[in-house]
Amino acid sequence: MTRDESPCILVTGATGTVGSHVVSALANRDDVSDDSDATDSSTADADGGVTVRAGVRDPASAADRFAADVELAEFDFERPETWGEALAGADRLFLMRPPAVSDVKRHITPFVDAAVRTGVERVVYLSVVGAEKNPLLPHRRVERHLESADASSTFLRASFFMQNLNEVHREEIVERDEIFVPAGGGATSFVDARDVGEVAAVALTEPGHGDRSYDVTGPAALTYRQVARVFSAVLDRRIEYADPSIPEFAWRMRRRGFDWSYVAVMVGIYTTARLGLADRVTDDAARVLGREPRTLREYVADYADEFRR
Ligand SMILES: NC(=O)c1ccc[n+]([C@@H]2O[C@H](COP(=O)([O-])OP(=O)(O)OC[C@H]3O[C@@H](n4cnc5c(N)ncnc54)[C@H](OP(=O)(O)O)[C@@H]3O)[C@@H](O)[C@H]2O)c1
């Protein structure tokens, strides 16, 4: 890319928990350029704006989720015939691995190769905290492939998203006033997915983040008893931490309709917390963002409507 050309960034998982915030953070950065640097959008691009392209499996149903200036491209990791158009002209990539796409060698690494072949020079990859210690994790396998690829990459090794509480555990919070996860007394360094999206936007658009990895955590590690206290205070009703055993949790999730493989992944995650291995807090997000990451209290306040009856 020459200095005069604006970058084109393909965002995968653009309808997902983090990807949706990557798109909006990039689009907002574009707005800032429009306001301050330019009188019309074409000049804004030449002056540092970006073209944001959301890669989605079903463009028709996703269209109204994005601002008008976000390009939409049909993209499916499992359908290589969609890759060419999604990548056309893209020189940067936000990469995530959807939980349902398990075959990294078949669907993720060949896509990375296609991206680099067609001109992607910078990749920001959504990984998971601790990936570097576990070569069997699919996230680490993607990281290793990126390390050997002919493009600069930034790994965002994120801790547990606060948004799991409204996406997966909302039902128990709303209907039973309880948080039902088998994490025992272990603490978790919850991160707000909005902050992960904003860190990605910075790494995709500003210099100095290539060939680095960031452990993106929230500002504090909290036990679920402390989490329940924050919910109670913000929502102004008593929310309890149920502290179930792992079998109790697994059966409840099965009864709610989650399949066994998903339940197994959740049990793995909460066992890590139970063992006290999910509590590391870093200042990586603060250093990249130039501000403190959001607290759990801010998250509950912002999502309060989702937790009301
Ligand atoms: N949850 C956590 O606490 C946590 C913490 C750290 C890291 N992570 C990692 O974050 C990643 C998940 O990110 P997320 O939570 O933002 O995603 P998500 O909310 O689970 O959404 C999945 C996204 O992937 C898309 N997708 C599904 N199958 C696809 C396919 N075959 N081809 C292309 N796109 C497809 C979905 O699009 P459609 O609209 O088409 O369905 C959706 O946008 C995982 O790798 C996970 O391990 C999660």
mmCIF file of C-alpha atoms and ligand atoms in Angstrom:
data_model
loop_
_atom_site.group_PDB
_atom_site.id
_atom_site.type_symbol
_atom_site.label_atom_id
_atom_site.label_comp_id
_atom_site.label_asym_id
_atom_site.label_seq_id
_atom_site.Cartn_x
_atom_site.Cartn_y
_atom_site.Cartn_z
ATOM 1 C CA MET A 1 0.000 0.000 0.000
ATOM 2 C CA THR A 2 1.394 3.443 -0.880
ATOM 3 C CA ARG A 3 0.982 6.385 1.499
ATOM 4 C CA ASP A 4 -1.858 7.811 -0.599
ATOM 5 C CA GLU A 5 -3.945 4.664 -0.663
ATOM 6 C CA SER A 6 -6.350 4.001 2.183
ATOM 7 C CA PRO A 7 -6.226 0.553 3.750
ATOM 8 C CA CYS A 8 -8.994 -1.952 3.161
ATOM 9 C CA ILE A 9 -9.654 -4.122 6.195
ATOM 10 C CA LEU A 10 -11.576 -7.396 6.004
ATOM 11 C CA VAL A 11 -13.212 -8.280 9.335
ATOM 12 C CA THR A 12 -14.103 -11.946 9.815
ATOM 13 C CA GLY A 13 -16.730 -12.924 12.393
ATOM 14 C CA ALA A 14 -18.177 -9.454 11.806
ATOM 15 C CA THR A 15 -21.571 -10.347 13.319
ATOM 16 C CA GLY A 16 -19.934 -11.942 16.378
ATOM 17 C CA THR A 17 -19.276 -10.737 19.917
ATOM 18 C CA VAL A 18 -15.884 -9.175 19.154
ATOM 19 C CA GLY A 19 -16.048 -8.738 15.364
ATOM 20 C CA SER A 20 -19.128 -6.506 15.584
ATOM 21 C CA HIS A 21 -17.154 -4.150 17.852
ATOM 22 C CA VAL A 22 -14.097 -4.310 15.579
ATOM 23 C CA VAL A 23 -16.326 -3.074 12.740
ATOM 24 C CA SER A 24 -17.880 -0.277 14.791
ATOM 25 C CA ALA A 25 -14.531 0.798 16.289
ATOM 26 C CA LEU A 26 -13.018 0.972 12.791
ATOM 27 C CA ALA A 27 -16.044 2.825 11.430
ATOM 28 C CA ASN A 28 -15.842 5.330 14.300
ATOM 29 C CA ARG A 29 -12.168 5.930 13.622
ATOM 30 C CA ASP A 30 -13.157 6.669 10.042
ATOM 31 C CA ASP A 31 -15.732 9.195 11.302
ATOM 32 C CA VAL A 32 -13.047 10.986 13.279
ATOM 33 C CA SER A 33 -10.939 11.353 10.122
ATOM 34 C CA ASP A 34 -13.958 12.591 8.196
ATOM 35 C CA ASP A 35 -14.675 15.294 10.750
ATOM 36 C CA SER A 36 -11.201 16.554 11.335
ATOM 37 C CA ASP A 37 -9.216 15.972 8.191
ATOM 38 C CA ALA A 38 -11.456 16.227 5.212
ATOM 39 C CA THR A 39 -14.359 17.879 3.549
ATOM 40 C CA ASP A 40 -15.631 14.849 1.688
ATOM 41 C CA SER A 41 -15.329 11.131 2.136
ATOM 42 C CA SER A 42 -12.970 10.540 -0.786
ATOM 43 C CA THR A 43 -10.473 13.023 0.660
ATOM 44 C CA ALA A 44 -11.016 11.458 4.057
ATOM 45 C CA ASP A 45 -9.855 8.126 2.653
ATOM 46 C CA ALA A 46 -6.765 9.683 1.094
ATOM 47 C CA ASP A 47 -6.046 11.378 4.404
ATOM 48 C CA GLY A 48 -6.060 8.237 6.484
ATOM 49 C CA GLY A 49 -9.592 6.780 6.546
ATOM 50 C CA VAL A 50 -10.111 3.089 6.067
ATOM 51 C CA THR A 51 -12.426 0.938 4.029
ATOM 52 C CA VAL A 52 -14.094 -1.494 6.403
ATOM 53 C CA ARG A 53 -15.388 -4.726 4.877
ATOM 54 C CA ALA A 54 -17.506 -7.043 7.005
ATOM 55 C CA GLY A 55 -17.172 -10.705 6.012
ATOM 56 C CA VAL A 56 -20.488 -12.433 6.738
ATOM 57 C CA ARG A 57 -22.039 -15.729 5.727
ATOM 58 C CA ASP A 58 -25.397 -14.205 4.855
ATOM 59 C CA PRO A 59 -25.062 -10.604 3.594
ATOM 60 C CA ALA A 60 -28.822 -10.180 3.111
ATOM 61 C CA SER A 61 -29.684 -10.852 6.742
ATOM 62 C CA ALA A 62 -26.604 -9.043 8.111
ATOM 63 C CA ALA A 63 -27.021 -5.856 6.073
ATOM 64 C CA ASP A 64 -28.998 -3.824 8.614
ATOM 65 C CA ARG A 65 -26.488 -4.549 11.398
ATOM 66 C CA PHE A 66 -23.831 -2.272 9.930
ATOM 67 C CA ALA A 67 -23.459 1.423 9.117
ATOM 68 C CA ALA A 68 -24.047 2.373 5.476
ATOM 69 C CA ASP A 69 -20.354 2.953 4.756
ATOM 70 C CA VAL A 70 -19.347 -0.566 5.836
ATOM 71 C CA GLU A 71 -18.868 -2.826 2.812
ATOM 72 C CA LEU A 72 -20.434 -6.280 3.019
ATOM 73 C CA ALA A 73 -18.885 -9.383 1.504
ATOM 74 C CA GLU A 74 -20.139 -12.926 1.560
ATOM 75 C CA PHE A 75 -17.519 -14.936 3.416
ATOM 76 C CA ASP A 76 -17.483 -18.468 4.771
ATOM 77 C CA PHE A 77 -14.334 -20.197 6.063
ATOM 78 C CA GLU A 78 -15.849 -23.501 4.919
ATOM 79 C CA ARG A 79 -16.580 -22.286 1.362
ATOM 80 C CA PRO A 80 -13.266 -21.290 -0.305
ATOM 81 C CA GLU A 81 -15.218 -20.072 -3.326
ATOM 82 C CA THR A 82 -16.250 -17.043 -1.198
ATOM 83 C CA TRP A 83 -12.680 -16.091 -0.231
ATOM 84 C CA GLY A 84 -11.568 -14.379 -3.461
ATOM 85 C CA GLU A 85 -14.202 -11.634 -3.512
ATOM 86 C CA ALA A 86 -14.024 -11.096 0.224
ATOM 87 C CA LEU A 87 -10.257 -10.596 -0.019
ATOM 88 C CA ALA A 88 -10.210 -8.537 -3.253
ATOM 89 C CA GLY A 89 -8.190 -5.385 -2.540
ATOM 90 C CA ALA A 90 -7.905 -6.113 1.199
ATOM 91 C CA ASP A 91 -4.500 -5.442 2.727
ATOM 92 C CA ARG A 92 -5.382 -5.950 6.395
ATOM 93 C CA LEU A 93 -7.352 -8.664 8.120
ATOM 94 C CA PHE A 94 -9.091 -9.150 11.448
ATOM 95 C CA LEU A 95 -9.041 -12.906 11.852
ATOM 96 C CA MET A 96 -11.022 -14.987 14.328
ATOM 97 C CA ARG A 97 -11.791 -18.694 14.438
ATOM 98 C CA PRO A 98 -15.498 -19.348 14.892
ATOM 99 C CA PRO A 99 -16.025 -21.895 17.673
ATOM 100 C CA ALA A 100 -17.913 -24.119 15.202
ATOM 101 C CA VAL A 101 -15.043 -24.231 12.698
ATOM 102 C CA SER A 102 -12.887 -26.923 14.270
ATOM 103 C CA ASP A 103 -10.707 -28.058 11.368
ATOM 104 C CA VAL A 104 -7.962 -25.413 11.420
ATOM 105 C CA LYS A 105 -5.856 -27.152 8.774
ATOM 106 C CA ARG A 106 -8.719 -27.343 6.348
ATOM 107 C CA HIS A 107 -10.520 -24.036 6.861
ATOM 108 C CA ILE A 108 -8.352 -21.485 8.663
ATOM 109 C CA THR A 109 -4.718 -21.874 7.611
ATOM 110 C CA PRO A 110 -5.519 -22.182 3.873
ATOM 111 C CA PHE A 111 -7.552 -18.979 4.226
ATOM 112 C CA VAL A 112 -4.555 -17.246 5.847
ATOM 113 C CA ASP A 113 -2.397 -18.408 2.922
ATOM 114 C CA ALA A 114 -4.956 -17.081 0.423
ATOM 115 C CA ALA A 115 -5.088 -13.747 2.273
ATOM 116 C CA VAL A 116 -1.309 -13.302 2.196
ATOM 117 C CA ARG A 117 -1.144 -14.413 -1.443
ATOM 118 C CA THR A 118 -3.711 -11.808 -2.459
ATOM 119 C CA GLY A 119 -2.037 -8.887 -0.657
ATOM 120 C CA VAL A 120 -2.866 -8.922 3.062
ATOM 121 C CA GLU A 121 0.150 -7.480 4.872
ATOM 122 C CA ARG A 122 -1.156 -7.157 8.415
ATOM 123 C CA VAL A 123 -3.253 -9.646 10.408
ATOM 124 C CA VAL A 124 -4.762 -9.092 13.847
ATOM 125 C CA TYR A 125 -5.830 -12.442 15.267
ATOM 126 C CA LEU A 126 -8.285 -13.023 18.122
ATOM 127 C CA SER A 127 -6.635 -15.685 20.254
ATOM 128 C CA VAL A 128 -7.126 -16.737 23.854
ATOM 129 C CA VAL A 129 -5.128 -16.013 26.973
ATOM 130 C CA GLY A 130 -2.579 -18.759 27.672
ATOM 131 C CA ALA A 131 -2.532 -19.993 24.062
ATOM 132 C CA GLU A 132 1.274 -19.847 24.010
ATOM 133 C CA LYS A 133 1.401 -22.572 26.688
ATOM 134 C CA ASN A 134 -0.873 -25.040 24.923
ATOM 135 C CA PRO A 135 0.292 -26.264 21.501
ATOM 136 C CA LEU A 136 -2.833 -28.412 21.149
ATOM 137 C CA LEU A 137 -5.226 -25.467 21.250
ATOM 138 C CA PRO A 138 -6.570 -24.564 17.796
ATOM 139 C CA HIS A 139 -5.739 -20.919 18.632
ATOM 140 C CA ARG A 140 -2.062 -21.778 19.048
ATOM 141 C CA ARG A 141 -2.047 -23.711 15.787
ATOM 142 C CA VAL A 142 -3.377 -20.640 13.992
ATOM 143 C CA GLU A 143 -0.795 -18.456 15.759
ATOM 144 C CA ARG A 144 2.041 -20.741 14.672
ATOM 145 C CA HIS A 145 0.849 -20.596 11.090
ATOM 146 C CA LEU A 146 0.708 -16.815 11.231
ATOM 147 C CA GLU A 147 4.235 -16.695 12.706
ATOM 148 C CA SER A 148 5.544 -18.398 9.587
ATOM 149 C CA ALA A 149 3.398 -16.382 7.144
ATOM 150 C CA ASP A 150 4.755 -13.522 5.053
ATOM 151 C CA ALA A 151 2.699 -10.845 6.841
ATOM 152 C CA SER A 152 2.991 -9.048 10.150
ATOM 153 C CA SER A 153 0.663 -10.306 12.833
ATOM 154 C CA THR A 154 -0.670 -9.229 16.197
ATOM 155 C CA PHE A 155 -2.150 -11.806 18.569
ATOM 156 C CA LEU A 156 -4.878 -10.598 20.907
ATOM 157 C CA ARG A 157 -4.878 -13.259 23.617
ATOM 158 C CA ALA A 158 -8.129 -12.314 25.273
ATOM 159 C CA SER A 159 -9.383 -13.377 28.677
ATOM 160 C CA PHE A 160 -12.991 -14.398 29.375
ATOM 161 C CA PHE A 161 -15.528 -12.011 27.810
ATOM 162 C CA MET A 162 -17.989 -10.234 30.125
ATOM 163 C CA GLN A 163 -20.502 -10.674 27.288
ATOM 164 C CA ASN A 164 -20.685 -14.425 28.040
ATOM 165 C CA LEU A 165 -22.876 -13.340 30.949
ATOM 166 C CA ASN A 166 -25.570 -11.842 28.688
ATOM 167 C CA GLU A 167 -25.085 -14.233 25.761
ATOM 168 C CA VAL A 168 -24.873 -17.601 27.562
ATOM 169 C CA HIS A 169 -25.967 -17.067 31.175
ATOM 170 C CA ARG A 170 -28.654 -14.424 30.800
ATOM 171 C CA GLU A 171 -31.544 -16.876 31.219
ATOM 172 C CA GLU A 172 -30.573 -17.878 34.773
ATOM 173 C CA ILE A 173 -29.827 -14.285 35.742
ATOM 174 C CA VAL A 174 -33.183 -13.032 34.444
ATOM 175 C CA GLU A 175 -35.413 -15.948 35.458
ATOM 176 C CA ARG A 176 -33.757 -17.235 38.641
ATOM 177 C CA ASP A 177 -31.681 -14.306 39.871
ATOM 178 C CA GLU A 178 -28.634 -16.531 39.862
ATOM 179 C CA ILE A 179 -25.309 -16.919 38.109
ATOM 180 C CA PHE A 180 -24.955 -20.603 37.334
ATOM 181 C CA VAL A 181 -21.340 -21.449 36.418
ATOM 182 C CA PRO A 182 -19.062 -24.066 38.016
ATOM 183 C CA ALA A 183 -16.098 -21.783 38.735
ATOM 184 C CA GLY A 184 -15.996 -22.450 42.508
ATOM 185 C CA GLY A 185 -14.109 -19.694 44.318
ATOM 186 C CA GLY A 186 -11.707 -18.987 41.438
ATOM 187 C CA ALA A 187 -11.314 -15.472 40.060
ATOM 188 C CA THR A 188 -11.497 -14.440 36.391
ATOM 189 C CA SER A 189 -9.961 -11.372 34.745
ATOM 190 C CA PHE A 190 -13.138 -10.617 32.725
ATOM 191 C CA VAL A 191 -12.628 -8.385 29.686
ATOM 192 C CA ASP A 192 -15.313 -6.395 27.883
ATOM 193 C CA ALA A 193 -15.545 -7.546 24.232
ATOM 194 C CA ARG A 194 -15.980 -3.874 23.255
ATOM 195 C CA ASP A 195 -12.454 -3.229 24.528
ATOM 196 C CA VAL A 196 -11.097 -6.246 22.638
ATOM 197 C CA GLY A 197 -12.704 -4.820 19.480
ATOM 198 C CA GLU A 198 -11.145 -1.409 20.131
ATOM 199 C CA VAL A 199 -7.696 -2.901 20.750
ATOM 200 C CA ALA A 200 -8.054 -4.728 17.415
ATOM 201 C CA ALA A 201 -9.003 -1.490 15.646
ATOM 202 C CA VAL A 202 -5.900 0.253 17.014
ATOM 203 C CA ALA A 203 -3.629 -2.648 16.034
ATOM 204 C CA LEU A 204 -5.154 -2.673 12.536
ATOM 205 C CA THR A 205 -4.800 1.047 11.900
ATOM 206 C CA GLU A 206 -1.845 2.378 13.901
ATOM 207 C CA PRO A 207 1.855 1.572 13.509
ATOM 208 C CA GLY A 208 3.945 -0.330 16.052
ATOM 209 C CA HIS A 209 1.767 -3.360 16.780
ATOM 210 C CA GLY A 210 3.138 -5.837 14.242
ATOM 211 C CA ASP A 211 4.694 -9.120 15.399
ATOM 212 C CA ARG A 212 3.477 -8.671 18.959
ATOM 213 C CA SER A 213 1.085 -10.427 21.244
ATOM 214 C CA TYR A 214 -1.118 -8.759 23.830
ATOM 215 C CA ASP A 215 -2.813 -10.434 26.785
ATOM 216 C CA VAL A 216 -6.057 -8.476 26.666
ATOM 217 C CA THR A 217 -7.706 -8.643 30.092
ATOM 218 C CA GLY A 218 -10.015 -6.435 32.064
ATOM 219 C CA PRO A 219 -8.812 -4.238 34.935
ATOM 220 C CA ALA A 220 -9.487 -6.737 37.772
ATOM 221 C CA ALA A 221 -9.938 -10.412 38.570
ATOM 222 C CA LEU A 222 -13.245 -11.172 40.269
ATOM 223 C CA THR A 223 -14.745 -14.299 41.793
ATOM 224 C CA TYR A 224 -18.328 -15.082 40.780
ATOM 225 C CA ARG A 225 -19.427 -14.157 44.309
ATOM 226 C CA GLN A 226 -18.009 -10.678 43.644
ATOM 227 C CA VAL A 227 -19.631 -10.688 40.193
ATOM 228 C CA ALA A 228 -23.014 -11.459 41.793
ATOM 229 C CA ARG A 229 -22.510 -8.547 44.205
ATOM 230 C CA VAL A 230 -21.832 -6.162 41.287
ATOM 231 C CA PHE A 231 -24.980 -7.394 39.496
ATOM 232 C CA SER A 232 -27.057 -6.975 42.684
ATOM 233 C CA ALA A 233 -25.809 -3.424 43.247
ATOM 234 C CA VAL A 234 -26.260 -2.257 39.655
ATOM 235 C CA LEU A 235 -29.585 -4.008 38.948
ATOM 236 C CA ASP A 236 -30.934 -3.208 42.416
ATOM 237 C CA ARG A 237 -32.149 -6.751 43.099
ATOM 238 C CA ARG A 238 -30.413 -9.701 44.746
ATOM 239 C CA ILE A 239 -28.447 -11.917 42.343
ATOM 240 C CA GLU A 240 -26.802 -15.024 43.876
ATOM 241 C CA TYR A 241 -23.852 -17.064 42.752
ATOM 242 C CA ALA A 242 -25.253 -20.623 42.637
ATOM 243 C CA ASP A 243 -21.787 -22.246 42.714
ATOM 244 C CA PRO A 244 -22.934 -25.530 41.109
ATOM 245 C CA SER A 245 -20.789 -28.645 40.807
ATOM 246 C CA ILE A 246 -19.512 -29.504 37.331
ATOM 247 C CA PRO A 247 -22.083 -32.339 36.829
ATOM 248 C CA GLU A 248 -24.950 -30.061 37.968
ATOM 249 C CA PHE A 249 -23.791 -27.410 35.495
ATOM 250 C CA ALA A 250 -23.368 -29.906 32.642
ATOM 251 C CA TRP A 251 -26.874 -31.337 33.128
ATOM 252 C CA ARG A 252 -28.482 -27.914 33.358
ATOM 253 C CA MET A 253 -26.779 -26.778 30.126
ATOM 254 C CA ARG A 254 -27.802 -29.982 28.365
ATOM 255 C CA ARG A 255 -31.406 -29.474 29.473
ATOM 256 C CA ARG A 256 -31.200 -25.942 28.070
ATOM 257 C CA GLY A 257 -30.300 -27.483 24.693
ATOM 258 C CA PHE A 258 -26.538 -26.918 24.420
ATOM 259 C CA ASP A 259 -24.797 -29.853 22.756
ATOM 260 C CA TRP A 260 -22.244 -31.943 24.616
ATOM 261 C CA SER A 261 -19.222 -30.570 22.746
ATOM 262 C CA TYR A 262 -20.184 -26.991 23.675
ATOM 263 C CA VAL A 263 -20.839 -28.020 27.294
ATOM 264 C CA ALA A 264 -17.400 -29.700 27.375
ATOM 265 C CA VAL A 265 -15.727 -26.479 26.202
ATOM 266 C CA MET A 266 -17.575 -24.479 28.886
ATOM 267 C CA VAL A 267 -16.648 -27.008 31.580
ATOM 268 C CA GLY A 268 -12.999 -26.698 30.483
ATOM 269 C CA ILE A 269 -13.128 -22.912 30.730
ATOM 270 C CA TYR A 270 -14.795 -22.880 34.166
ATOM 271 C CA THR A 271 -12.456 -25.592 35.468
ATOM 272 C CA THR A 272 -9.535 -23.350 34.537
ATOM 273 C CA ALA A 273 -11.139 -20.590 36.634
ATOM 274 C CA ARG A 274 -11.921 -23.058 39.445
ATOM 275 C CA LEU A 275 -8.238 -23.997 39.598
ATOM 276 C CA GLY A 276 -7.239 -20.341 39.937
ATOM 277 C CA LEU A 277 -5.667 -20.167 36.464
ATOM 278 C CA ALA A 278 -7.875 -17.441 34.938
ATOM 279 C CA ASP A 279 -7.025 -14.525 37.193
ATOM 280 C CA ARG A 280 -4.021 -12.881 35.542
ATOM 281 C CA VAL A 281 -4.546 -9.157 34.974
ATOM 282 C CA THR A 282 -2.329 -7.230 32.561
ATOM 283 C CA ASP A 283 -2.137 -3.601 31.494
ATOM 284 C CA ASP A 284 -1.839 -4.472 27.782
ATOM 285 C CA ALA A 285 -5.332 -3.153 26.936
ATOM 286 C CA ALA A 286 -4.681 0.096 28.834
ATOM 287 C CA ARG A 287 -1.356 0.609 27.065
ATOM 288 C CA VAL A 288 -2.850 0.081 23.592
ATOM 289 C CA LEU A 289 -6.031 2.068 24.245
ATOM 290 C CA GLY A 290 -4.469 4.864 26.296
ATOM 291 C CA ARG A 291 -7.223 4.454 28.903
ATOM 292 C CA GLU A 292 -8.291 1.844 31.454
ATOM 293 C CA PRO A 293 -10.396 -1.029 30.084
ATOM 294 C CA ARG A 294 -14.042 -1.139 31.162
ATOM 295 C CA THR A 295 -14.926 -2.552 34.568
ATOM 296 C CA LEU A 296 -17.554 -5.234 35.171
ATOM 297 C CA ARG A 297 -19.690 -2.570 36.841
ATOM 298 C CA GLU A 298 -19.660 -0.460 33.654
ATOM 299 C CA TYR A 299 -20.539 -3.541 31.599
ATOM 300 C CA VAL A 300 -23.523 -4.485 33.796
ATOM 301 C CA ALA A 301 -24.775 -0.880 33.758
ATOM 302 C CA ASP A 302 -24.494 -0.683 29.949
ATOM 303 C CA TYR A 303 -26.265 -4.043 29.454
ATOM 304 C CA ALA A 304 -28.726 -3.624 32.355
ATOM 305 C CA ASP A 305 -31.803 -3.794 30.105
ATOM 306 C CA GLU A 306 -30.825 -7.308 29.023
ATOM 307 C CA PHE A 307 -30.802 -8.476 32.628
ATOM 308 C CA ARG A 308 -34.207 -7.078 33.634
ATOM 309 C CA ARG A 309 -37.263 -9.322 33.744
HETATM 310 N N1 LIG B 1 -15.980 -16.238 24.730
HETATM 311 C C1 LIG B 1 -14.847 -15.906 25.348
HETATM 312 O O1 LIG B 1 -14.842 -15.590 26.546
HETATM 313 C C2 LIG B 1 -13.552 -15.908 24.569
HETATM 314 C C3 LIG B 1 -12.391 -15.442 25.200
HETATM 315 C C4 LIG B 1 -11.190 -15.413 24.461
HETATM 316 C C5 LIG B 1 -11.175 -15.855 23.136
HETATM 317 N N2 LIG B 1 -12.333 -16.316 22.567
HETATM 318 C C6 LIG B 1 -12.283 -16.773 21.164
HETATM 319 O O2 LIG B 1 -13.004 -15.850 20.366
HETATM 320 C C7 LIG B 1 -13.463 -16.540 19.189
HETATM 321 C C8 LIG B 1 -14.954 -16.288 19.040
HETATM 322 O O3 LIG B 1 -15.149 -14.911 18.842
HETATM 323 P P1 LIG B 1 -16.569 -14.267 19.120
HETATM 324 O O4 LIG B 1 -17.021 -14.657 20.489
HETATM 325 O O5 LIG B 1 -16.455 -12.843 18.768
HETATM 326 O O6 LIG B 1 -17.477 -15.016 18.055
HETATM 327 P P2 LIG B 1 -19.015 -15.443 18.193
HETATM 328 O O7 LIG B 1 -19.776 -14.379 18.907
HETATM 329 O O8 LIG B 1 -19.046 -16.837 18.711
HETATM 330 O O9 LIG B 1 -19.508 -15.417 16.700
HETATM 331 C C9 LIG B 1 -19.047 -16.313 15.732
HETATM 332 C C10 LIG B 1 -18.861 -15.535 14.443
HETATM 333 O O10 LIG B 1 -18.287 -16.407 13.477
HETATM 334 C C11 LIG B 1 -19.104 -16.369 12.322
HETATM 335 N N3 LIG B 1 -19.041 -17.677 11.676
HETATM 336 C C12 LIG B 1 -19.525 -18.849 12.135
HETATM 337 N N4 LIG B 1 -19.240 -19.826 11.272
HETATM 338 C C13 LIG B 1 -18.576 -19.250 10.238
HETATM 339 C C14 LIG B 1 -18.017 -19.740 9.035
HETATM 340 N N5 LIG B 1 -18.103 -21.036 8.674
HETATM 341 N N6 LIG B 1 -17.399 -18.876 8.193
HETATM 342 C C15 LIG B 1 -17.330 -17.551 8.505
HETATM 343 N N7 LIG B 1 -17.839 -17.023 9.635
HETATM 344 C C16 LIG B 1 -18.452 -17.878 10.494
HETATM 345 C C17 LIG B 1 -20.478 -16.007 12.798
HETATM 346 O O11 LIG B 1 -21.162 -15.423 11.720
HETATM 347 P P3 LIG B 1 -22.692 -15.735 11.324
HETATM 348 O O12 LIG B 1 -23.414 -14.455 11.590
HETATM 349 O O13 LIG B 1 -22.605 -16.062 9.900
HETATM 350 O O14 LIG B 1 -23.150 -16.881 12.185
HETATM 351 C C18 LIG B 1 -20.150 -14.991 13.876
HETATM 352 O O15 LIG B 1 -19.889 -13.727 13.326
HETATM 353 C C19 LIG B 1 -13.167 -18.023 19.399
HETATM 354 O O16 LIG B 1 -12.004 -18.374 18.704
HETATM 355 C C20 LIG B 1 -12.973 -18.091 20.913
HETATM 356 O O17 LIG B 1 -12.179 -19.190 21.301
HETATM 357 C C21 LIG B 1 -13.516 -16.337 23.233
#
